[in-house]
C-alpha atoms as one frame of an Amber mdcrd trajectory, in Angstrom:
protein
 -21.089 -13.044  45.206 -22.471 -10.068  43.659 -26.131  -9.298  43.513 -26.516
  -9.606  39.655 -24.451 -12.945  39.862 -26.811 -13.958  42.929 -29.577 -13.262
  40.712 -28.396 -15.111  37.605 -27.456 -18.485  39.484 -29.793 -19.223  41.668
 -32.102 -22.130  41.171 -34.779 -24.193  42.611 -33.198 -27.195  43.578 -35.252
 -30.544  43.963 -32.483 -32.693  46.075 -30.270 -31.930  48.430 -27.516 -33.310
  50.443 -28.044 -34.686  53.757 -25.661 -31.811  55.331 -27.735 -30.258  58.043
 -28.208 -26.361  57.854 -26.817 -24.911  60.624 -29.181 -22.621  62.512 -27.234
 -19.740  62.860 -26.764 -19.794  58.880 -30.870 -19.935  58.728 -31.395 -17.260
  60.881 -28.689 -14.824  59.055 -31.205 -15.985  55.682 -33.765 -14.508  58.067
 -32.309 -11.437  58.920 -31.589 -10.764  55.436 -35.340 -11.531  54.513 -36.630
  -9.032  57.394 -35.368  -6.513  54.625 -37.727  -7.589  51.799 -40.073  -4.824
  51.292 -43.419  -4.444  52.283 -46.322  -2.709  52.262 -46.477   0.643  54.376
 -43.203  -1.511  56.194 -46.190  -3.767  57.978 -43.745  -7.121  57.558 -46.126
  -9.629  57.835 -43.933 -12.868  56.924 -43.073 -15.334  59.681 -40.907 -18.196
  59.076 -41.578 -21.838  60.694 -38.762 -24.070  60.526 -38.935 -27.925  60.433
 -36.130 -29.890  60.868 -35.289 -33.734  60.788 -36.140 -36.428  58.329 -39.015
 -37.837  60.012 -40.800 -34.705  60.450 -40.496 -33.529  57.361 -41.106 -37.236
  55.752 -44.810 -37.378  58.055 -45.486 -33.537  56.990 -44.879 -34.572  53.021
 -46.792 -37.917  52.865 -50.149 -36.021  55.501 -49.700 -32.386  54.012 -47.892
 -32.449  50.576 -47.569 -35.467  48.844 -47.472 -33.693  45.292 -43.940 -32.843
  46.646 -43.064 -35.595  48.540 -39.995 -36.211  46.294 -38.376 -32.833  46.755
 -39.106 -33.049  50.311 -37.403 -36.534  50.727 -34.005 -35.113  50.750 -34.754
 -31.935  52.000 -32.918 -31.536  55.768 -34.711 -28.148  56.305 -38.372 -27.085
  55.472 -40.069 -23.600  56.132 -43.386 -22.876  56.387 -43.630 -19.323  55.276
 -47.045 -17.686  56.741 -48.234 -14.107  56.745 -50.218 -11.786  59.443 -53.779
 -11.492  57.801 -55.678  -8.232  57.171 -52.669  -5.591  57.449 -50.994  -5.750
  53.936 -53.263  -3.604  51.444 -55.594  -2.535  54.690 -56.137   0.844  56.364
 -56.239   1.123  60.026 -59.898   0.880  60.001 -59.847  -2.535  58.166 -60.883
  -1.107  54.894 -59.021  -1.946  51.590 -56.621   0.721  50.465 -56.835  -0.202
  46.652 -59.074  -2.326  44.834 -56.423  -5.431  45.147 -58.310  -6.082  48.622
 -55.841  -8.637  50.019 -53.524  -9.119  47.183 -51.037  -7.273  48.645 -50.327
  -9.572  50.977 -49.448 -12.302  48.817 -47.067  -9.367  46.395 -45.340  -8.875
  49.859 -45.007 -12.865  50.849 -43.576 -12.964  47.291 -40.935 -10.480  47.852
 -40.376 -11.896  51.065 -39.656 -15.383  49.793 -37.313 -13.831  47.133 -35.378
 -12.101  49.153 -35.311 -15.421  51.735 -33.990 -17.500  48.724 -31.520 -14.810
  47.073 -30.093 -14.799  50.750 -29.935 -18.687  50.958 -27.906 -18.687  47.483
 -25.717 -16.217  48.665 -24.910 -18.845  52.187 -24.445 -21.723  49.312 -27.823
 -22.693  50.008 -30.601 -24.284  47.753 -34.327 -23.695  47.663 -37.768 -23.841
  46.000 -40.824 -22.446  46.860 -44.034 -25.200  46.835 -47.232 -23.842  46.816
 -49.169 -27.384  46.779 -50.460 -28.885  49.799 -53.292 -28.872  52.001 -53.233
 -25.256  53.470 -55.881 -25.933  56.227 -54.971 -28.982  57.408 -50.795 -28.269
  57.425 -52.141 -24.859  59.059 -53.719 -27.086  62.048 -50.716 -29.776  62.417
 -48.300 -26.371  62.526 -50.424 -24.647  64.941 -50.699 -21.418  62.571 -51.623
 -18.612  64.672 -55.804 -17.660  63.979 -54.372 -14.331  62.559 -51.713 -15.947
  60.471 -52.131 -17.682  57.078 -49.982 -20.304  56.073 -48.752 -18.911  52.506
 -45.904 -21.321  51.028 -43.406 -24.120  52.054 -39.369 -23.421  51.313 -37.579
 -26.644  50.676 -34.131 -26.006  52.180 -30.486 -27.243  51.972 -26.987 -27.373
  50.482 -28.316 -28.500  46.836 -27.237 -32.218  45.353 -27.472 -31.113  41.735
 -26.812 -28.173  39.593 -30.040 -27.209  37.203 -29.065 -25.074  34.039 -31.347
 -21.851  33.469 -34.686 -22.682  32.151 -34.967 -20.496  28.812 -35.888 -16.946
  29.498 -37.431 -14.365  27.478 -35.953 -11.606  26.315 -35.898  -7.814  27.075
 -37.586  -7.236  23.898 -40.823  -9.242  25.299 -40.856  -8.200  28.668 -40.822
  -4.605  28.107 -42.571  -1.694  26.365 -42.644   1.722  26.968 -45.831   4.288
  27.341 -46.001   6.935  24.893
């Protein structure tokens, strides 16, 4: 698959087959996401994998019940976390803009992209959750102290086929400076 057609197909999918994913295809996703850009090349994402129905079942109904029902089919789940304070920050722990810590979060995003665009591309589905109880999933996942727990990645070989959502057009995304 090309990039562009990469791009323009891939979904987040909500329900999966029960097909395992085969760890050697996760950790080529991996590899691939290693390549995501980030700032001053400090590549702060880590990936934590959970695997089997009962784990992830426990970890939806404790951590994340708002998407317990994606989860319930799910045979993979990552826990996508970042190294604190080096995205954004100078060596002497001072901000290098006046985004503070954003940058962290700019680089998880690109991170996660690239991590999904990758899974596509293996015949893969995904979608990023950002609700559940960050401290206390943090604690049962045994989150490093100088890691942050930043989003989950529902994983597998997808069990539906979503159209496109609507997009907007070039005409409303972009303008020039004159």
């Amino acid at each position: 698959m090309n990039l562009n057609e990469c791009i323009l197909t891939r979904r987040s999918i909500r329900k999966f087959t029960e097909q395992p994913v085969p760890h050697d295809v996760l950790e080529e996703v991996i590899a691939a996401a290693a390549y995501a850009p980030s700032w001053k090349n400090t590549q702060i994402s880590r990936y934590i994998a959970i695997e089997g129905r009962e784990a992830i079942d426990a970890l939806a109904k404790d951590y994340a019940p708002f998407n317990a029902r994606t989860l319930s089919t799910a045979p993979l789940l990552i826990a996508q976390t970042c190294i604190k304070k080096r995205s954004g920050y100078e060596r002497d722990g001072s901000f290098t803009t006046d985004r503070g810590d954003g940058w962290q979060m700019y680089d998880c995003g690109i991170a996660a992209q690239t991590f999904c665009l990758s899974a596509h591309d293996h015949g893969l589905g995904t979608v990023i959750m950002g609700i559940f109880d960050r401290p206390a999933l943090e604690k049962y996942l045994n989150v490093p102290e100088n890691q942050e727990l930043v989003a989950l990645i529902a994983v597998g070989y997808p069990d539906e086929q979503p159209d496109a959502p609507r997009r907007k057009g070039v005409s409303d995304l972009l303008t020039y400076a004159e």
